[in-house]
Amino acid sequence: MSWTTFPKVELHLHLEGAAPPDFIRALAKEKSMDIAGIFDAQGNYAYRDFTHFLSVYEAATETLKTPEDYHRLTRAVLEQSAANGVVYAETFLSPDFCGGSDVVAWRDYLAAIVDAADEAERRDGITLRGIVTCIRHFGPEKARASARCAAETAGDWLTGFGIAGAETMGEPGDFAYSFDMAREAGLNLTAHAGEWGGAKSVRDAVSDLGVGRIGHGVRAIEDPEVVEMLAEREVVLEVCPGSNVTLGVYPDWKSHPIQRLREAGVKVTVSTDDPPFFHTTMTREFEMLEKHFGWGEEEFDEINQTALAAAYCDPQTRARVAEQIKRT
Ligand code: ADE
Ligand code: ZN
C-alpha cells in the first residue's frame, strides 16, 4: 500500500529544520551569504553528529532574516507536508531566531507565519498550530525571554511552549520558571527529553516541568519504572524514529523502541522532527514502520487518534480534523 495519501497528524516538526536545502540555498544567494559549507556534494545538509547538526541547523537559520522569509518558509514547508498527506501539524517556533526574542519583533514574525498557515489551510486543507520553543543550550535567561514572547501571544494559534536543543546541557529544572510562566498563560507544555539523555531525563521533564507530552522520550525504555509512569499518566511521546536512527540514537530501525513502548501501553505518535536533515517525510516514516514492525492501517489509525487527542488545539479544530482523519 502507498501511504502518501493516508491522512496524518504530526506533532513534532521544527519549522527551520523542515526547510528544504534548495530553499535555504536560494535565500543565501539572494542575501549574498556564503553557506556552502553546510551542504554536501549532492546539495543535502551535511553534518557529522548531533552537536554539528545543531550548528548546521543554526547556520541555515541565519539566512532567515525577516518575517517575509518566514512567510515563504511556512508556505514551502506546508506544501511538502500536505503532499505527504498531513492534515494537521504543530510546529516549533523559536523567538530567538525570530527577532531575538524581542516581543514587538516576534509579533511580526508570528503574524507572517500565521498568515502563510491560513493560506495553506485554504489551499490544501492542512491546519497548523505553533509551539514556542526555547533552546536549551542558549541557557535559562534566553528561555525566559522566549517564554515571555509565548505568553504575550498565547491563543488559539500559538498553543504551546517547549524546549529543544542540546539536552545534555543543564537540567530541566533550570527552565522551570519559563515553563511556569507559559503554563500561567494557558499554554500546553512539551519538552525534548530521552533523546540524548537517558530515562531519568524523561522522568525529570515530567516531574520538574509538568509537561503532558515529551519530544522523543524513547530512552524511557531503559527504565521499566519510567515506562510505567508514562503509561499510567498517559504522557504522550512525540516519537521521531527516522531522526533517531539518522542521528545515531539507535543503530537501525529494528533496534528502535517505538513498538516496545506501544506494547507497554505508552501513548506514542509519529513525526519527522527535521525532515530534510534526516532524508525523511511522514510518508517515509509510515513506510519504514510498515517494513520493520509490520504496521498497517489499524496501527496508523490508532496513532492518528492518539496524536489528535494530544494535539494542542481548540475543540472545534479537533472536531474538524477528526473528520479529515476518519476513513470509511
Ligand atoms: N532541534 C531540532 N531538532 C532537534 C532534535 N532532534 N533534538 C533537539 N533539538 C533539536
Ligand atoms: Zn525535535
Short mmCIF file of C-alpha atoms and ligand atoms in Angstrom, two decimals:
data_model
loop_
_atom_site.label_atom_id
_atom_site.label_comp_id
_atom_site.label_asym_id
_atom_site.label_seq_id
_atom_site.Cartn_x
_atom_site.Cartn_y
_atom_site.Cartn_z
CA MET A 1 0.00 0.00 0.00
CA SER A 2 1.15 3.53 -0.72
CA TRP A 3 0.95 5.66 2.43
CA THR A 4 1.32 9.02 0.65
CA THR A 5 -2.35 9.98 0.76
CA PHE A 6 -3.19 8.31 4.08
CA PRO A 7 -4.22 11.20 6.39
CA LYS A 8 -1.61 12.06 9.01
CA VAL A 9 -1.27 14.12 12.18
CA GLU A 10 2.22 15.37 13.01
CA LEU A 11 3.01 16.87 16.42
CA HIS A 12 6.80 17.34 16.29
CA LEU A 13 8.22 19.48 13.49
CA HIS A 14 10.81 22.26 13.74
CA LEU A 15 9.97 24.96 11.20
CA GLU A 16 13.58 25.86 10.32
CA GLY A 17 14.51 22.17 10.46
CA ALA A 18 11.91 21.47 7.78
CA ALA A 19 13.44 24.00 5.34
CA PRO A 20 14.36 22.29 2.05
CA PRO A 21 18.08 22.78 1.25
CA ASP A 22 17.18 24.39 -2.11
CA PHE A 23 15.05 26.94 -0.27
CA ILE A 24 17.90 27.88 2.09
CA ARG A 25 20.41 27.98 -0.79
CA ALA A 26 18.17 30.38 -2.72
CA LEU A 27 17.75 32.66 0.31
CA ALA A 28 21.52 32.67 0.90
CA LYS A 29 22.08 33.63 -2.75
CA GLU A 30 19.57 36.49 -2.53
CA LYS A 31 21.38 37.82 0.51
CA SER A 32 24.89 37.15 -0.82
CA MET A 33 25.64 34.85 2.11
CA ASP A 34 28.19 32.06 1.77
CA ILE A 35 26.86 28.97 3.50
CA ALA A 36 28.24 26.39 1.03
CA GLY A 37 29.97 24.60 3.92
CA ILE A 38 26.71 23.26 5.35
CA PHE A 39 25.91 21.20 2.23
CA ASP A 40 27.41 18.01 0.81
CA ALA A 41 28.27 17.40 -2.85
CA GLN A 42 24.67 16.36 -3.57
CA GLY A 43 23.34 19.57 -2.07
CA ASN A 44 21.95 17.99 1.10
CA TYR A 45 22.63 19.26 4.60
CA ALA A 46 25.92 17.76 5.85
CA TYR A 47 26.80 17.18 9.50
CA ARG A 48 28.92 14.73 11.47
CA ASP A 49 26.98 14.25 14.70
CA PHE A 50 24.25 15.83 16.82
CA THR A 51 26.35 18.78 18.01
CA HIS A 52 27.40 19.53 14.44
CA PHE A 53 23.78 19.06 13.31
CA LEU A 54 22.75 21.85 15.73
CA SER A 55 25.40 24.21 14.32
CA VAL A 56 24.46 23.42 10.69
CA TYR A 57 20.80 23.98 11.65
CA GLU A 58 21.69 27.38 13.13
CA ALA A 59 23.83 28.33 10.11
CA ALA A 60 20.92 27.52 7.76
CA THR A 61 18.59 29.52 10.02
CA GLU A 62 20.90 32.57 9.67
CA THR A 63 19.52 33.03 6.14
CA LEU A 64 16.02 33.59 7.54
CA LYS A 65 16.18 37.28 8.31
CA THR A 66 12.70 38.78 8.00
CA PRO A 67 9.04 37.95 8.68
CA GLU A 68 8.62 37.65 4.89
CA ASP A 69 11.34 34.95 4.84
CA TYR A 70 9.37 33.02 7.47
CA HIS A 71 6.18 33.50 5.42
CA ARG A 72 7.90 31.88 2.43
CA LEU A 73 9.36 29.14 4.62
CA THR A 74 6.00 28.28 6.17
CA ARG A 75 4.43 28.09 2.70
CA ALA A 76 7.20 25.80 1.39
CA VAL A 77 7.07 23.52 4.44
CA LEU A 78 3.28 23.16 4.42
CA GLU A 79 3.27 22.36 0.71
CA GLN A 80 5.60 19.44 1.47
CA SER A 81 3.55 18.32 4.47
CA ALA A 82 0.26 18.44 2.56
CA ALA A 83 1.84 16.47 -0.32
CA ASN A 84 2.57 13.75 2.24
CA GLY A 85 -1.00 13.56 3.48
CA VAL A 86 -0.52 15.62 6.64
CA VAL A 87 -3.85 17.23 7.58
CA TYR A 88 -2.78 18.69 10.94
CA ALA A 89 0.68 19.69 12.16
CA GLU A 90 2.22 21.52 15.06
CA THR A 91 5.46 23.37 14.53
CA PHE A 92 8.16 24.55 16.90
CA LEU A 93 8.99 28.24 16.61
CA SER A 94 11.87 29.93 18.40
CA PRO A 95 11.68 33.67 19.13
CA ASP A 96 15.49 33.52 19.47
CA PHE A 97 15.60 33.13 15.67
CA CYS A 98 12.58 35.38 15.04
CA GLY A 99 13.60 38.85 16.16
CA GLY A 100 15.94 37.87 19.00
CA SER A 101 13.07 37.30 21.47
CA ASP A 102 12.00 40.93 21.31
CA VAL A 103 8.22 40.78 21.83
CA VAL A 104 7.41 43.51 19.28
CA ALA A 105 9.54 41.89 16.56
CA TRP A 106 8.26 38.42 17.47
CA ARG A 107 4.66 39.53 16.88
CA ASP A 108 5.59 40.45 13.27
CA TYR A 109 7.24 37.08 12.62
CA LEU A 110 4.33 35.23 14.17
CA ALA A 111 1.79 37.21 12.11
CA ALA A 112 3.67 36.30 8.90
CA ILE A 113 3.79 32.60 9.84
CA VAL A 114 0.08 32.53 10.76
CA ASP A 115 -0.79 34.30 7.50
CA ALA A 116 1.06 31.66 5.46
CA ALA A 117 -0.58 28.91 7.53
CA ASP A 118 -4.04 30.38 6.86
CA GLU A 119 -3.28 30.44 3.12
CA ALA A 120 -2.17 26.78 3.23
CA GLU A 121 -5.31 25.83 5.13
CA ARG A 122 -7.48 27.45 2.48
CA ARG A 123 -5.46 25.97 -0.39
CA ASP A 124 -4.58 22.46 0.83
CA GLY A 125 -6.82 21.85 3.86
CA ILE A 126 -3.84 21.48 6.19
CA THR A 127 -4.09 23.01 9.67
CA LEU A 128 -1.04 24.31 11.55
CA ARG A 129 -0.60 25.36 15.19
CA GLY A 130 2.52 26.79 16.83
CA ILE A 131 4.57 25.88 19.89
CA VAL A 132 7.17 28.40 21.08
CA THR A 133 10.35 26.53 21.83
CA CYS A 134 13.27 27.77 23.85
CA ILE A 135 16.72 26.44 23.06
CA ARG A 136 18.37 24.62 25.93
CA HIS A 137 21.96 25.42 25.02
CA PHE A 138 21.13 29.15 24.86
CA GLY A 139 20.50 28.96 28.63
CA PRO A 140 17.68 29.74 31.10
CA GLU A 141 17.87 33.54 30.69
CA LYS A 142 17.11 33.38 26.95
CA ALA A 143 14.45 30.77 27.67
CA ARG A 144 12.67 33.30 29.89
CA ALA A 145 12.65 35.84 27.06
CA SER A 146 11.14 33.19 24.76
CA ALA A 147 8.54 32.28 27.38
CA ARG A 148 7.61 35.97 27.65
CA CYS A 149 7.07 36.08 23.86
CA ALA A 150 4.96 32.93 24.11
CA ALA A 151 2.88 34.25 26.99
CA GLU A 152 2.23 37.54 25.16
CA THR A 153 0.95 35.77 22.05
CA ALA A 154 -0.77 32.70 23.54
CA GLY A 155 -4.12 31.97 21.94
CA ASP A 156 -5.96 29.71 19.50
CA TRP A 157 -2.97 29.54 17.14
CA LEU A 158 0.03 29.74 19.46
CA THR A 159 -0.96 26.97 21.82
CA GLY A 160 2.18 25.53 23.39
CA PHE A 161 5.58 26.05 24.92
CA GLY A 162 8.55 23.68 24.83
CA ILE A 163 12.28 23.23 24.91
CA ALA A 164 14.67 21.81 22.27
CA GLY A 165 18.42 21.95 21.73
CA ALA A 166 21.34 20.23 23.43
CA GLU A 167 19.73 18.01 26.02
CA THR A 168 22.98 17.31 27.83
CA MET A 169 23.31 20.97 28.89
CA GLY A 170 21.74 21.96 32.21
CA GLU A 171 18.80 20.31 33.93
CA PRO A 172 15.08 20.55 33.13
CA GLY A 173 14.56 22.29 36.48
CA ASP A 174 16.74 25.20 35.28
CA PHE A 175 13.88 26.04 32.92
CA ALA A 176 11.00 25.60 35.40
CA TYR A 177 10.48 29.36 35.72
CA SER A 178 9.86 29.64 31.95
CA PHE A 179 7.52 26.66 31.93
CA ASP A 180 5.59 28.09 34.89
CA MET A 181 5.20 31.40 33.03
CA ALA A 182 3.94 29.56 29.94
CA ARG A 183 1.53 27.42 31.97
CA GLU A 184 0.09 30.51 33.67
CA ALA A 185 -0.51 32.00 30.21
CA GLY A 186 -2.64 28.96 29.36
CA LEU A 187 -0.08 27.27 27.12
CA ASN A 188 0.28 23.49 26.80
CA LEU A 189 3.70 22.07 27.55
CA THR A 190 6.14 19.68 25.89
CA ALA A 191 9.89 19.11 26.31
CA HIS A 192 12.60 17.34 24.34
CA ALA A 193 13.92 14.60 26.64
CA GLY A 194 15.01 10.99 26.41
CA GLU A 195 16.79 11.55 23.10
CA TRP A 196 20.36 12.26 24.31
CA GLY A 197 19.53 11.89 28.00
CA GLY A 198 18.50 8.53 29.48
CA ALA A 199 15.27 7.53 31.19
CA LYS A 200 15.95 9.90 34.08
CA SER A 201 15.76 12.88 31.72
CA VAL A 202 12.21 11.82 30.81
CA ARG A 203 11.24 11.42 34.46
CA ASP A 204 12.72 14.86 35.28
CA ALA A 205 10.94 16.59 32.39
CA VAL A 206 7.60 15.23 33.60
CA SER A 207 8.19 15.94 37.29
CA ASP A 208 10.14 19.23 37.10
CA LEU A 209 8.42 20.88 34.13
CA GLY A 210 4.96 19.30 34.35
CA VAL A 211 4.74 18.55 30.62
CA GLY A 212 1.92 16.47 29.13
CA ARG A 213 3.96 15.46 26.10
CA ILE A 214 7.60 14.58 25.58
CA GLY A 215 9.59 15.21 22.39
CA HIS A 216 11.23 11.85 21.64
CA GLY A 217 11.17 10.29 25.13
CA VAL A 218 12.21 6.99 23.60
CA ARG A 219 15.04 6.30 26.03
CA ALA A 220 12.42 5.87 28.76
CA ILE A 221 12.66 2.26 27.57
CA GLU A 222 15.89 1.97 29.61
CA ASP A 223 13.93 2.04 32.90
CA PRO A 224 10.73 -0.01 33.30
CA GLU A 225 9.56 2.29 36.11
CA VAL A 226 9.70 5.31 33.82
CA VAL A 227 7.82 3.37 31.12
CA GLU A 228 5.15 2.53 33.71
CA MET A 229 4.94 6.16 34.86
CA LEU A 230 4.44 7.35 31.26
CA ALA A 231 1.74 4.76 30.63
CA GLU A 232 -0.03 5.50 33.93
CA ARG A 233 -0.03 9.27 33.47
CA GLU A 234 -0.86 8.97 29.78
CA VAL A 235 2.08 11.16 28.81
CA VAL A 236 2.22 11.24 25.01
CA LEU A 237 5.54 10.70 23.22
CA GLU A 238 6.27 12.61 20.02
CA VAL A 239 8.41 9.84 18.53
CA CYS A 240 10.61 10.60 15.51
CA PRO A 241 12.12 7.23 14.56
CA GLY A 242 13.86 8.34 11.35
CA SER A 243 15.51 11.23 13.22
CA ASN A 244 16.71 8.88 15.97
CA VAL A 245 18.18 6.38 13.50
CA THR A 246 19.87 9.03 11.33
CA LEU A 247 21.37 10.84 14.33
CA GLY A 248 22.56 7.53 15.80
CA VAL A 249 20.40 7.35 18.94
CA TYR A 250 19.71 3.81 17.64
CA PRO A 251 21.88 1.95 15.13
CA ASP A 252 18.96 0.86 12.93
CA TRP A 253 15.16 0.75 12.66
CA LYS A 254 14.90 -2.76 14.13
CA SER A 255 16.51 -1.53 17.38
CA HIS A 256 14.12 1.40 17.73
CA PRO A 257 11.86 1.02 20.81
CA ILE A 258 8.65 2.53 19.38
CA GLN A 259 6.96 -0.86 19.14
CA ARG A 260 8.07 -1.93 22.63
CA LEU A 261 6.85 1.35 24.13
CA ARG A 262 3.49 0.96 22.42
CA GLU A 263 3.17 -2.63 23.63
CA ALA A 264 3.93 -1.40 27.18
CA GLY A 265 0.90 0.88 26.98
CA VAL A 266 2.74 4.17 26.35
CA LYS A 267 0.90 6.59 24.08
CA VAL A 268 3.13 7.00 21.01
CA THR A 269 2.77 9.24 17.97
CA VAL A 270 4.98 9.60 14.88
CA SER A 271 6.69 12.72 13.49
CA THR A 272 9.63 13.71 11.30
CA ASP A 273 11.44 16.30 13.52
CA ASP A 274 13.59 17.96 10.78
CA PRO A 275 12.65 16.06 7.59
CA PRO A 276 15.28 17.16 5.03
CA PHE A 277 18.08 16.82 7.57
CA PHE A 278 17.10 13.19 8.09
CA HIS A 279 16.11 12.45 4.48
CA THR A 280 12.60 11.67 5.59
CA THR A 281 8.93 12.60 5.20
CA MET A 282 5.83 11.44 7.07
CA THR A 283 5.22 9.02 4.18
CA ARG A 284 8.68 7.52 4.62
CA GLU A 285 8.19 7.17 8.40
CA PHE A 286 5.00 5.20 7.71
CA GLU A 287 6.75 3.06 5.08
CA MET A 288 9.58 2.21 7.45
CA LEU A 289 7.20 1.39 10.30
CA GLU A 290 5.35 -0.94 7.96
CA LYS A 291 8.58 -2.53 6.76
CA HIS A 292 10.24 -3.03 10.15
CA PHE A 293 7.31 -3.52 12.54
CA GLY A 294 4.52 -4.63 10.22
CA TRP A 295 2.35 -1.60 11.00
CA GLY A 296 -0.69 -1.13 8.81
CA GLU A 297 -3.96 0.77 8.67
CA GLU A 298 -5.02 -0.32 12.16
CA GLU A 299 -1.82 0.93 13.80
CA PHE A 300 -1.73 4.16 11.78
CA ASP A 301 -5.39 4.89 12.60
CA GLU A 302 -4.54 4.35 16.26
CA ILE A 303 -1.57 6.73 16.26
CA ASN A 304 -3.62 9.34 14.38
CA GLN A 305 -6.28 9.15 17.10
CA THR A 306 -3.62 9.36 19.83
CA ALA A 307 -1.98 12.35 18.15
CA LEU A 308 -5.24 14.21 17.59
CA ALA A 309 -6.36 13.61 21.18
CA ALA A 310 -2.99 15.02 22.34
CA ALA A 311 -2.95 17.91 19.85
CA TYR A 312 -2.66 21.38 21.31
CA CYS A 313 -5.71 22.88 19.60
CA ASP A 314 -9.22 24.04 20.45
CA PRO A 315 -12.22 21.64 20.40
CA GLN A 316 -13.61 22.98 17.10
CA THR A 317 -10.32 22.40 15.33
CA ARG A 318 -10.03 18.92 16.86
CA ALA A 319 -13.54 18.05 15.66
CA ARG A 320 -12.80 19.32 12.15
CA VAL A 321 -9.53 17.35 11.89
CA ALA A 322 -11.30 14.27 13.29
CA GLU A 323 -13.48 14.36 10.15
CA GLN A 324 -10.36 14.57 7.96
CA ILE A 325 -8.72 11.50 9.51
CA LYS A 326 -11.92 9.49 9.56
CA ARG A 327 -11.77 6.69 6.98
CA THR A 328 -14.74 4.63 5.90
N1 ADE B 1 16.30 20.94 17.31
C1 ADE B 1 15.98 20.49 16.10
N2 ADE B 1 15.96 19.14 16.07
C2 ADE B 1 16.28 18.74 17.32
C3 ADE B 1 16.45 17.47 17.93
N3 ADE B 1 16.26 16.32 17.26
N4 ADE B 1 16.80 17.43 19.23
C4 ADE B 1 16.98 18.57 19.91
N5 ADE B 1 16.85 19.79 19.39
C5 ADE B 1 16.51 19.87 18.09
ZN ZN B 2 12.82 17.92 17.85
#
